[in-house]
PDB file of C-alpha atoms in Angstrom:
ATOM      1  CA  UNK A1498      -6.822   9.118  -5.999  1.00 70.00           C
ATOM      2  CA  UNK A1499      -4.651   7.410  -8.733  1.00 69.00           C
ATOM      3  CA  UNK A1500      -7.141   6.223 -10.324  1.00 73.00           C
ATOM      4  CA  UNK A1501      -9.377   9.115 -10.395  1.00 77.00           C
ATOM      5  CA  UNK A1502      -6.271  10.967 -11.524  1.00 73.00           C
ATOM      6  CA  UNK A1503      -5.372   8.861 -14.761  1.00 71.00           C
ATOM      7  CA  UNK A1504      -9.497   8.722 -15.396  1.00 77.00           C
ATOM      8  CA  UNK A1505      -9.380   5.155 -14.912  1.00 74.00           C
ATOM      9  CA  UNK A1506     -12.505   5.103 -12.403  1.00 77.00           C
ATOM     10  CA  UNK A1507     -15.469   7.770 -12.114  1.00 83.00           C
ATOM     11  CA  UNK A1508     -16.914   7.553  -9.198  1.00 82.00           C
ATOM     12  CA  UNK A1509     -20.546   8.939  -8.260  1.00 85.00           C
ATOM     13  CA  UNK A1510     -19.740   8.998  -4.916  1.00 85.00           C
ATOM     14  CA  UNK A1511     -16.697   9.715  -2.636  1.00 82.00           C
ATOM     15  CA  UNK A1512     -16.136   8.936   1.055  1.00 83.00           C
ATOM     16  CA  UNK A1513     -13.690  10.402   3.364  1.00 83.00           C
ATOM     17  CA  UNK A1514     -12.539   8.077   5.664  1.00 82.00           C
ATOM     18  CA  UNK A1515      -9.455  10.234   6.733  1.00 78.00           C
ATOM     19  CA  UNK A1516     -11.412  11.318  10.015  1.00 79.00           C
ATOM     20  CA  UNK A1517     -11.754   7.744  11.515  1.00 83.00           C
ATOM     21  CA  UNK A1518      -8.872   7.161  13.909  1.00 80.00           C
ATOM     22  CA  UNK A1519      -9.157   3.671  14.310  1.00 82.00           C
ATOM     23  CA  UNK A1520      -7.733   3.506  10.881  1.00 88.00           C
ATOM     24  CA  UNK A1521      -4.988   5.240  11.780  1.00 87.00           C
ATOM     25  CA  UNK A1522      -3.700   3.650  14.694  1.00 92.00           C
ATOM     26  CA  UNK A1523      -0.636   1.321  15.120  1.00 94.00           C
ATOM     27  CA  UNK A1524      -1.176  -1.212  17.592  1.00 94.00           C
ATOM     28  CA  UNK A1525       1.278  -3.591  18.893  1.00 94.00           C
ATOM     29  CA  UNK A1526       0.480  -7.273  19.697  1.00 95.00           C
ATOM     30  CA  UNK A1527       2.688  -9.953  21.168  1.00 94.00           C
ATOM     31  CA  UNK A1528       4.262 -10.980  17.878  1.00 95.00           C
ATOM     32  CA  UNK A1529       2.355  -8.658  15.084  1.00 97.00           C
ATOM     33  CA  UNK A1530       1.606  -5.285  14.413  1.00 96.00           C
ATOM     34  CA  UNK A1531      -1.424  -3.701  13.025  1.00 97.00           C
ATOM     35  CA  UNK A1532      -1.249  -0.638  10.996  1.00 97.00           C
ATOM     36  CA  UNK A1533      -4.405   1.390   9.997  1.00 96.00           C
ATOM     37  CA  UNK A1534      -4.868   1.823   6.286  1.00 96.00           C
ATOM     38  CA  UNK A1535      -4.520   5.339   6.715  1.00 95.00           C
ATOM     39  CA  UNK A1536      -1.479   5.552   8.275  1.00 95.00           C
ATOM     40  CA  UNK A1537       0.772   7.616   5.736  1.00 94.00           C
ATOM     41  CA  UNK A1538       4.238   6.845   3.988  1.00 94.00           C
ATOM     42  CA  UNK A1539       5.640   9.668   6.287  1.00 95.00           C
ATOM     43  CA  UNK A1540       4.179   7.941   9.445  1.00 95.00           C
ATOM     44  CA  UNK A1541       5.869   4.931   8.499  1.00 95.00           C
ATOM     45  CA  UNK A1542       9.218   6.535   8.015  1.00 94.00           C
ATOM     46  CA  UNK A1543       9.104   7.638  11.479  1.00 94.00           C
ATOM     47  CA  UNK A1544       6.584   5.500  14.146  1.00 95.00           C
ATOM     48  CA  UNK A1545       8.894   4.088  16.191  1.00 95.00           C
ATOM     49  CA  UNK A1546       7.139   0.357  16.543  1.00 96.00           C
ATOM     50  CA  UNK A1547       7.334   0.271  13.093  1.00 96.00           C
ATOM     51  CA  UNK A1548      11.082   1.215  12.548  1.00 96.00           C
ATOM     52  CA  UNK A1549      11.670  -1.272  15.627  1.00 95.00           C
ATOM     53  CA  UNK A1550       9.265  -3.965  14.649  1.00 96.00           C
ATOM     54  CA  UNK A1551       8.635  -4.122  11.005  1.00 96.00           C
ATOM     55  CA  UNK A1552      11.572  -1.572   9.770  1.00 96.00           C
ATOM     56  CA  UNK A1553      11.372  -2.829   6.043  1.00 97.00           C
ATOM     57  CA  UNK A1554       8.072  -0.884   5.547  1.00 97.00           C
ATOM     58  CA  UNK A1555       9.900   2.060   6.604  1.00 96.00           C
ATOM     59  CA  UNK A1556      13.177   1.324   4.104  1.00 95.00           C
ATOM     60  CA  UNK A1557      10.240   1.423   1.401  1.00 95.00           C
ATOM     61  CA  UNK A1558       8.107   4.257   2.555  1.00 94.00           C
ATOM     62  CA  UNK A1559      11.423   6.716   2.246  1.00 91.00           C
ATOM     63  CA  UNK A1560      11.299   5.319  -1.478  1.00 89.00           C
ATOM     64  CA  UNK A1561       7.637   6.160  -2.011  1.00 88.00           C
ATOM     65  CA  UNK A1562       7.171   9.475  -3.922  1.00 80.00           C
ATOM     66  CA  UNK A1563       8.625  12.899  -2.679  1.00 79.00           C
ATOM     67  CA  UNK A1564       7.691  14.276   0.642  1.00 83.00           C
ATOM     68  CA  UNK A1565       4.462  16.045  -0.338  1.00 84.00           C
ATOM     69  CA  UNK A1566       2.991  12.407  -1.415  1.00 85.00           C
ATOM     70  CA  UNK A1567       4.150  10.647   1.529  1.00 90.00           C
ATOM     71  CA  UNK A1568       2.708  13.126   3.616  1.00 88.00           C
ATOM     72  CA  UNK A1569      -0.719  12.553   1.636  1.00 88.00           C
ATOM     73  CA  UNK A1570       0.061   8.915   0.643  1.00 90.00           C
ATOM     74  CA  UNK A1571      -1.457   5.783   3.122  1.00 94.00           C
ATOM     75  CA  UNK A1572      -0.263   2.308   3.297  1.00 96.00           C
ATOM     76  CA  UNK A1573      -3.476   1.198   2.817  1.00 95.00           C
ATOM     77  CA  UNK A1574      -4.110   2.872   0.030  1.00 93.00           C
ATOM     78  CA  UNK A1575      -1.145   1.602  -1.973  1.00 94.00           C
ATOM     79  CA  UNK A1576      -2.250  -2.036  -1.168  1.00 97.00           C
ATOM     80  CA  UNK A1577      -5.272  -1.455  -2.167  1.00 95.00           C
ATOM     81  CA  UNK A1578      -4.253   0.294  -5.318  1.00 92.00           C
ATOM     82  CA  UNK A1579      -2.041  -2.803  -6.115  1.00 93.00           C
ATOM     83  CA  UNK A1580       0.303  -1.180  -8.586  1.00 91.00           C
ATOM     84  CA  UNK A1581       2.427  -4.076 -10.055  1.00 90.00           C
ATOM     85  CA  UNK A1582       5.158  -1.596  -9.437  1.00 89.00           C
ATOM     86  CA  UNK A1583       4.253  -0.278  -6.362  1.00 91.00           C
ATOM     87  CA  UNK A1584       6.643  -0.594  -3.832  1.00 93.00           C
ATOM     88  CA  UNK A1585       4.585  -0.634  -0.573  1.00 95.00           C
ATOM     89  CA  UNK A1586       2.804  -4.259  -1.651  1.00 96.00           C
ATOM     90  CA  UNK A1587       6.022  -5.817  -2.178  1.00 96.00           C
ATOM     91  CA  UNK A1588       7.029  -5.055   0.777  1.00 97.00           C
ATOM     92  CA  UNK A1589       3.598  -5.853   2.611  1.00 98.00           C
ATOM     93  CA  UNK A1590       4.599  -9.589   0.462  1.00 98.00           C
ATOM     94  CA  UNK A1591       7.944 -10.305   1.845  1.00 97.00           C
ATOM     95  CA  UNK A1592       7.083  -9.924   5.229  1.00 97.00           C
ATOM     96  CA  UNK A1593       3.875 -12.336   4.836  1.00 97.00           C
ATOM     97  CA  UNK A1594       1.520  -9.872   5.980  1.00 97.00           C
ATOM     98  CA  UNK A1595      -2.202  -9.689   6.196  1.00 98.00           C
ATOM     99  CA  UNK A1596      -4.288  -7.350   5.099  1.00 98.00           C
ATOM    100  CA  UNK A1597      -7.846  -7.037   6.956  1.00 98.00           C
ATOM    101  CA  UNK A1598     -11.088  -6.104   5.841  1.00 97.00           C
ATOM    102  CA  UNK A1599     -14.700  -4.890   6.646  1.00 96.00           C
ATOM    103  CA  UNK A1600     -17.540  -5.230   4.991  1.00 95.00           C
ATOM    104  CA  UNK A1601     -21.192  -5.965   5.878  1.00 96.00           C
ATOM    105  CA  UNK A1602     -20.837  -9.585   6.398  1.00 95.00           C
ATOM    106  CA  UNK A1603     -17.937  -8.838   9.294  1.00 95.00           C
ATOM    107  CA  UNK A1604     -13.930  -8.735   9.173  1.00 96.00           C
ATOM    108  CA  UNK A1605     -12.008 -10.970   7.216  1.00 96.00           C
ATOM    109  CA  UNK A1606      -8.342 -11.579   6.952  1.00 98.00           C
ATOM    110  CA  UNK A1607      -6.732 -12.380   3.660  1.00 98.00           C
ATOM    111  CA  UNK A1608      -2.803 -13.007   3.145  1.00 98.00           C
ATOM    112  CA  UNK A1609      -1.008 -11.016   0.827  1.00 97.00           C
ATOM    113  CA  UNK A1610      -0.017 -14.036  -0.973  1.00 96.00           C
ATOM    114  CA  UNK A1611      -3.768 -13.849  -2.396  1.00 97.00           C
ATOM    115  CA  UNK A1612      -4.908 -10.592  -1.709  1.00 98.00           C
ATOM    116  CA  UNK A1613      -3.320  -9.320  -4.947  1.00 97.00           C
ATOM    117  CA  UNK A1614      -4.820 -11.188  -8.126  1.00 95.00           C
ATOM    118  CA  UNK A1615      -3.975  -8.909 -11.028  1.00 93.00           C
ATOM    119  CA  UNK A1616      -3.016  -5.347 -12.222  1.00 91.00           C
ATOM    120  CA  UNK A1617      -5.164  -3.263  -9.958  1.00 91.00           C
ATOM    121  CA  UNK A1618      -6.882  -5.871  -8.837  1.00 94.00           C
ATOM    122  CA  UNK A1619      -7.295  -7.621  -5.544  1.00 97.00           C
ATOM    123  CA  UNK A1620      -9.399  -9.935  -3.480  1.00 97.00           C
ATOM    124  CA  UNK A1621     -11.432  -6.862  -1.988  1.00 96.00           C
ATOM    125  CA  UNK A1622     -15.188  -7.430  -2.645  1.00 95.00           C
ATOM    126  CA  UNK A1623     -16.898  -4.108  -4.359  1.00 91.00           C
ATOM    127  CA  UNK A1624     -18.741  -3.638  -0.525  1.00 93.00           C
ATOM    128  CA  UNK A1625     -15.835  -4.089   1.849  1.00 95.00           C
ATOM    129  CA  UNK A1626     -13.172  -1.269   2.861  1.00 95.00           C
ATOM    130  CA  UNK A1627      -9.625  -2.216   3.852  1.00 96.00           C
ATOM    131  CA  UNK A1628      -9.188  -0.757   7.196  1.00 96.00           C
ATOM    132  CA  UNK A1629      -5.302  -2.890   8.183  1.00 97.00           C
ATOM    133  CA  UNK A1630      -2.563  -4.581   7.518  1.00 98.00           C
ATOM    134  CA  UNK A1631      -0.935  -7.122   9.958  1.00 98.00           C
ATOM    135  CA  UNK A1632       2.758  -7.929   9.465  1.00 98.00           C
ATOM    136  CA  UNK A1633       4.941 -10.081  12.303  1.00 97.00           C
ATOM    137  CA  UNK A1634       6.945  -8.605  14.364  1.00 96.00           C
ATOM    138  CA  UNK A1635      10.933  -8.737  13.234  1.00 94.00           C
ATOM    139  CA  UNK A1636      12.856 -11.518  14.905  1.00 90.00           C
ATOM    140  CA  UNK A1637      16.038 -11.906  16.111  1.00 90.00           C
ATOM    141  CA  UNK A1638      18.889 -12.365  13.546  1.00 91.00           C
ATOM    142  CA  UNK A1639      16.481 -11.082  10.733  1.00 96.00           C
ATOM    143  CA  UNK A1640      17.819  -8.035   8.414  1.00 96.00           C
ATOM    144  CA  UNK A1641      16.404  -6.048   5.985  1.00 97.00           C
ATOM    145  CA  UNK A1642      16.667  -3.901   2.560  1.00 97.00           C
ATOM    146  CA  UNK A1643      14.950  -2.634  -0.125  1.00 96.00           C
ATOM    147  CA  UNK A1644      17.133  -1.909  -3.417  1.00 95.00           C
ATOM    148  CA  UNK A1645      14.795   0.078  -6.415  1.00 93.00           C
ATOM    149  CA  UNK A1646      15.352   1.506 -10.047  1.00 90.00           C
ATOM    150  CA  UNK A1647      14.045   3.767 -11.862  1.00 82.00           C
ATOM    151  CA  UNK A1648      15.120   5.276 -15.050  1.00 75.00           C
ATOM    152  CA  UNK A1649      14.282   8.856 -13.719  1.00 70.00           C
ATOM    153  CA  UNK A1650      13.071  10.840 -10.774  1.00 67.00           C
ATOM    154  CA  UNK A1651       9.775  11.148 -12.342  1.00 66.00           C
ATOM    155  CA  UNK A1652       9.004   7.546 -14.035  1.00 73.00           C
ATOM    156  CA  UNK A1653       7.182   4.703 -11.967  1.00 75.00           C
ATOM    157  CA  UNK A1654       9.737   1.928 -10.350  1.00 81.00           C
ATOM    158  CA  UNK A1655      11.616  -0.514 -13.409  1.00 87.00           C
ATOM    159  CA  UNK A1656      12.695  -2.415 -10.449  1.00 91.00           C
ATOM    160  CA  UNK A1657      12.156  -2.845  -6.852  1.00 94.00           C
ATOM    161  CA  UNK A1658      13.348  -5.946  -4.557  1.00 96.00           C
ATOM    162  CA  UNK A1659      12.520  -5.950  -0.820  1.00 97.00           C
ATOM    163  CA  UNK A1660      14.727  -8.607   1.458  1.00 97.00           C
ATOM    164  CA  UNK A1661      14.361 -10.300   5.202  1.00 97.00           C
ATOM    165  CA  UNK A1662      16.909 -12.428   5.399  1.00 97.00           C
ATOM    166  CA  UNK A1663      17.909 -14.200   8.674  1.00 97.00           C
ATOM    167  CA  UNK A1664      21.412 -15.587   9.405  1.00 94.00           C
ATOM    168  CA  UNK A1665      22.735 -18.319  12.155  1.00 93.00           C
ATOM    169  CA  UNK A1666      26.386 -17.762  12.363  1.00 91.00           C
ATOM    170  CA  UNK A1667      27.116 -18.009   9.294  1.00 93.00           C
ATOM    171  CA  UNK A1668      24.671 -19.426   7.546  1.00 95.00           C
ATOM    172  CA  UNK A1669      21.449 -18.479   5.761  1.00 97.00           C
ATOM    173  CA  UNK A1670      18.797 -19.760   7.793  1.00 97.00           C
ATOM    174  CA  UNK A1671      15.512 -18.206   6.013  1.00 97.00           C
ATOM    175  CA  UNK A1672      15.018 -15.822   3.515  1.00 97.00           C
ATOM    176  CA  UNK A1673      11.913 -13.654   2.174  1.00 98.00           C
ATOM    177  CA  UNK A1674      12.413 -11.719  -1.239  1.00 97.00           C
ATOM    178  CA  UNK A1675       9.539  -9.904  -3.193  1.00 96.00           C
ATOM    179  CA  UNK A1676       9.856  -7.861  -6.767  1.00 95.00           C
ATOM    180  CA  UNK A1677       7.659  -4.895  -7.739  1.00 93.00           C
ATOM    181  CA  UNK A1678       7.399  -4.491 -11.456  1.00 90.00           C
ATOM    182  CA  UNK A1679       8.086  -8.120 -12.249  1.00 87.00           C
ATOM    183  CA  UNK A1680       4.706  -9.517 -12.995  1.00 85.00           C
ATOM    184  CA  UNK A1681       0.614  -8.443 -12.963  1.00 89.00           C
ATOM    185  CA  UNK A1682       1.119  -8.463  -9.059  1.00 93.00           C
ATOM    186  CA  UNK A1683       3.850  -7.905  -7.098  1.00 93.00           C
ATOM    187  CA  UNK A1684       5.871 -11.933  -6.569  1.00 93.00           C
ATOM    188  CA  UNK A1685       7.894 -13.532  -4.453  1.00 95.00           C
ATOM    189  CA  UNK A1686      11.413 -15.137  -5.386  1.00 94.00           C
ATOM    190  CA  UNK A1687      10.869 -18.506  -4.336  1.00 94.00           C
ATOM    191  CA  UNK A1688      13.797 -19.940  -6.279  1.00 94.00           C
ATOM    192  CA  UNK A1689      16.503 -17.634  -4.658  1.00 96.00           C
ATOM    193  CA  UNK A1690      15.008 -17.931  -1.045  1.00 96.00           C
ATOM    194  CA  UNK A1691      15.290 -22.172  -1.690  1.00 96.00           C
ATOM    195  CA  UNK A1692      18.445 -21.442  -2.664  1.00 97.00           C
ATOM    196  CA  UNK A1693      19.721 -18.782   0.034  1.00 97.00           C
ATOM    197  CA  UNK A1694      18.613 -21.148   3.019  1.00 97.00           C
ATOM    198  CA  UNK A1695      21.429 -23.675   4.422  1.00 96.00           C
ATOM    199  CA  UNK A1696      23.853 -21.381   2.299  1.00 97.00           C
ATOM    200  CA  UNK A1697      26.924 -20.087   3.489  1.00 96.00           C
ATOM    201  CA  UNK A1698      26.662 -16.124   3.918  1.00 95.00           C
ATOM    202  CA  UNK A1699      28.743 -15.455   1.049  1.00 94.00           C
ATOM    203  CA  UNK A1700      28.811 -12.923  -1.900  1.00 93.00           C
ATOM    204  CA  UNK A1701      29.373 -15.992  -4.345  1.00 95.00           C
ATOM    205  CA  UNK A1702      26.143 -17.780  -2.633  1.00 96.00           C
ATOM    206  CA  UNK A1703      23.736 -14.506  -2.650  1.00 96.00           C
ATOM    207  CA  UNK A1704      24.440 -14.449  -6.090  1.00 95.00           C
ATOM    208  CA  UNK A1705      24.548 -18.074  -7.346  1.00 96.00           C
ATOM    209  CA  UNK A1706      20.927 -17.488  -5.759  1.00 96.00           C
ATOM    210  CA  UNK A1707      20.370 -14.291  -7.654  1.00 95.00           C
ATOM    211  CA  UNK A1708      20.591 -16.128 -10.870  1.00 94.00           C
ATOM    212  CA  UNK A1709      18.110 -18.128 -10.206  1.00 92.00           C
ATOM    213  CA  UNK A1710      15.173 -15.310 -11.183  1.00 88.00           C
ATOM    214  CA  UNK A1711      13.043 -16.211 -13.804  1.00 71.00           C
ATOM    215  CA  UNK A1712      14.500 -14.353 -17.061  1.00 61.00           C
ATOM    216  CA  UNK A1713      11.233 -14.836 -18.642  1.00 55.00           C
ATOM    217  CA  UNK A1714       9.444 -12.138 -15.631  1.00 65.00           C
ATOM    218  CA  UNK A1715       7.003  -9.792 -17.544  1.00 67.00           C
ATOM    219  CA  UNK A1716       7.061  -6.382 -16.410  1.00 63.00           C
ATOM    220  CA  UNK A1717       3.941  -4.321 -16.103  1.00 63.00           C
ATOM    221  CA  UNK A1718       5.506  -1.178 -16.973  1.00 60.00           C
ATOM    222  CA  UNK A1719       8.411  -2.183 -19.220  1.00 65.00           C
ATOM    223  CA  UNK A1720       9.355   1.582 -19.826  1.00 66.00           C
ATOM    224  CA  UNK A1721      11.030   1.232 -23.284  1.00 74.00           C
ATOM    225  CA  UNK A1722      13.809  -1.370 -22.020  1.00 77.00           C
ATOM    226  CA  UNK A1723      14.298  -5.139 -23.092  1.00 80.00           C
ATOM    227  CA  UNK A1724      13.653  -8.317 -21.319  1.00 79.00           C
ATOM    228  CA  UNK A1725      17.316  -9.021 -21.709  1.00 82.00           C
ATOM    229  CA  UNK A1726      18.375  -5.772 -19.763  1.00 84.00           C
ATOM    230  CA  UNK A1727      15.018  -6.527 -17.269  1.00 85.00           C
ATOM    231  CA  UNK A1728      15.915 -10.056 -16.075  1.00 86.00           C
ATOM    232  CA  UNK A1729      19.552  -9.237 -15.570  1.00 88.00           C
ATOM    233  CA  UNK A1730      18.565  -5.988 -13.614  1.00 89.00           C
ATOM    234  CA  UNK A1731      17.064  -8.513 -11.407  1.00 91.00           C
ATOM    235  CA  UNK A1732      19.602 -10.369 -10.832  1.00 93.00           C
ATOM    236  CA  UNK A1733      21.901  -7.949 -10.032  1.00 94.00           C
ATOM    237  CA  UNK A1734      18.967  -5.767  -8.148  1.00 95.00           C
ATOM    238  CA  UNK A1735      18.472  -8.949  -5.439  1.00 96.00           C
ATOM    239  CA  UNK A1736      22.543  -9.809  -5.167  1.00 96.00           C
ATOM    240  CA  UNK A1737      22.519  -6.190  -3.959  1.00 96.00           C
ATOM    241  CA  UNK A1738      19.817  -6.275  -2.114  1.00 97.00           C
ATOM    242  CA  UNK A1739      20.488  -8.813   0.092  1.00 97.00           C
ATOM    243  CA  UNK A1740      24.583  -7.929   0.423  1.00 96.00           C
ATOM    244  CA  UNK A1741      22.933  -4.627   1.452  1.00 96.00           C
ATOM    245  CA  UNK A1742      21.001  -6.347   4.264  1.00 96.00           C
ATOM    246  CA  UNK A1743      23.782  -8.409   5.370  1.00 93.00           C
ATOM    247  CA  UNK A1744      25.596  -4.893   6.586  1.00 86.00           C
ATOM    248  CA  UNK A1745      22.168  -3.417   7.728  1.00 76.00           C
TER     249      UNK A1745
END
């Protein structure tokens, strides 16, 4: 609907596929759970096994739009949109999910780590519909945030940084960060999850870590601001972020 929206696609033929149920479905496995494409921002928010399981995508959904679009608005959708600034695939990124397919040639499974190749782009083929995403379920000792920006209620995210981080005591034992807005697809911050694990769970370790981004990240939607101002909202953005999820 985005795309038909800003004219960007014109379609000869639309589908409905809001009246299959299967796609709407959450089902839990032993250690994952399965979330039908259609299953909307405000379903997220408040499903249960998903606040319990896999409670990042509902930190993220209550950032998605206003209540009207998340009422209308799918997870599925917003993967398969793949807005660089989305915040939805980000998310879907940090937690090393999976997003599954259909087509005529049977289901396939493709990792979010290469289901997203460019602005708008992913690894769908034109004849196959994405019908799920599977993300594991959260462990013990994980916690979770998602910190965002924007320069107004009404402009697209400058800025979004969703965290798992999992602690021992007191020490960093793993880590998963992902940035919307910081490249053609949404990316993970390898550097700063090297750098967070075996760490002491410390303000001056998270950010030592922190300023480890990339300053040269390129923005989709730059919005008028510089790269200066861009790489150190980063910085500061993931410190937050994963202070925040230390308290969660």
């Amino acid at each position: 609907m985005r795309m038909l929206q800003r004219r960007l696609v014109r379609p000869t033929l639309l589908v409905d596929v809001g009246c299959l149920s299967r796609m709407r479905e959450v089902v839990e496995e032993p250690d994952h759970l399965v979330i039908g494409a259609t299953t909307t921002q405000h379903e997220l928010l408040h499903d249960a096994r998903v606040r319990a399981h896999a409670p990042l995508l509902s930190l993220v959904a209550r950032h998605v739009g206003d209540p009207a679009v998340r009422h209308r608005g799918t997870l599925g959708g917003s993967v398969a949109h793949a807005d660089p600034a989305g915040d939805p695939p980000a998310a879907v990124l940090a937690l090393d999910g999976e997003i599954i397919v259909e087509g005529p040639r049977g289901e396939r499974v493709i990792p979010s780590a290469e289901f997203f190749v460019g602005p708008f782009r992913t690894a769908l083929e034109p004849d196959e519909l994405l019908v799920g995403v599977r993300v594991p379920k959260m462990g013990e000792g994980w916690t979770v945030h998602y910190e965002k920006f924007r320069l107004s209620a009404q402009k697209p995210t400058l800025l979004g940084v969703a965290v798992m981080v999992r602690r021992v005591g007191d020490c960093f034992t793993d880590a998963h960060i992902a940035l919307a807005n910081s490249g053609s697809t949404p990316v993970r911050a390898t550097a700063v999850e090297v750098a967070l694990v075996g760490a002491d769970v410390t303000e001056e370790a998270v950010t030592k870590a922190a300023d480890l981004l990339d300053g040269t990240m390129e923005p989709f939607a730059r919005q008028g601001v510089s790269q200066a101002y861009l790489a150190h909202l980063a910085r500061v953005l993931t410190r937050r972020a994963v202070v925040a999820a230390l308290s969660w």
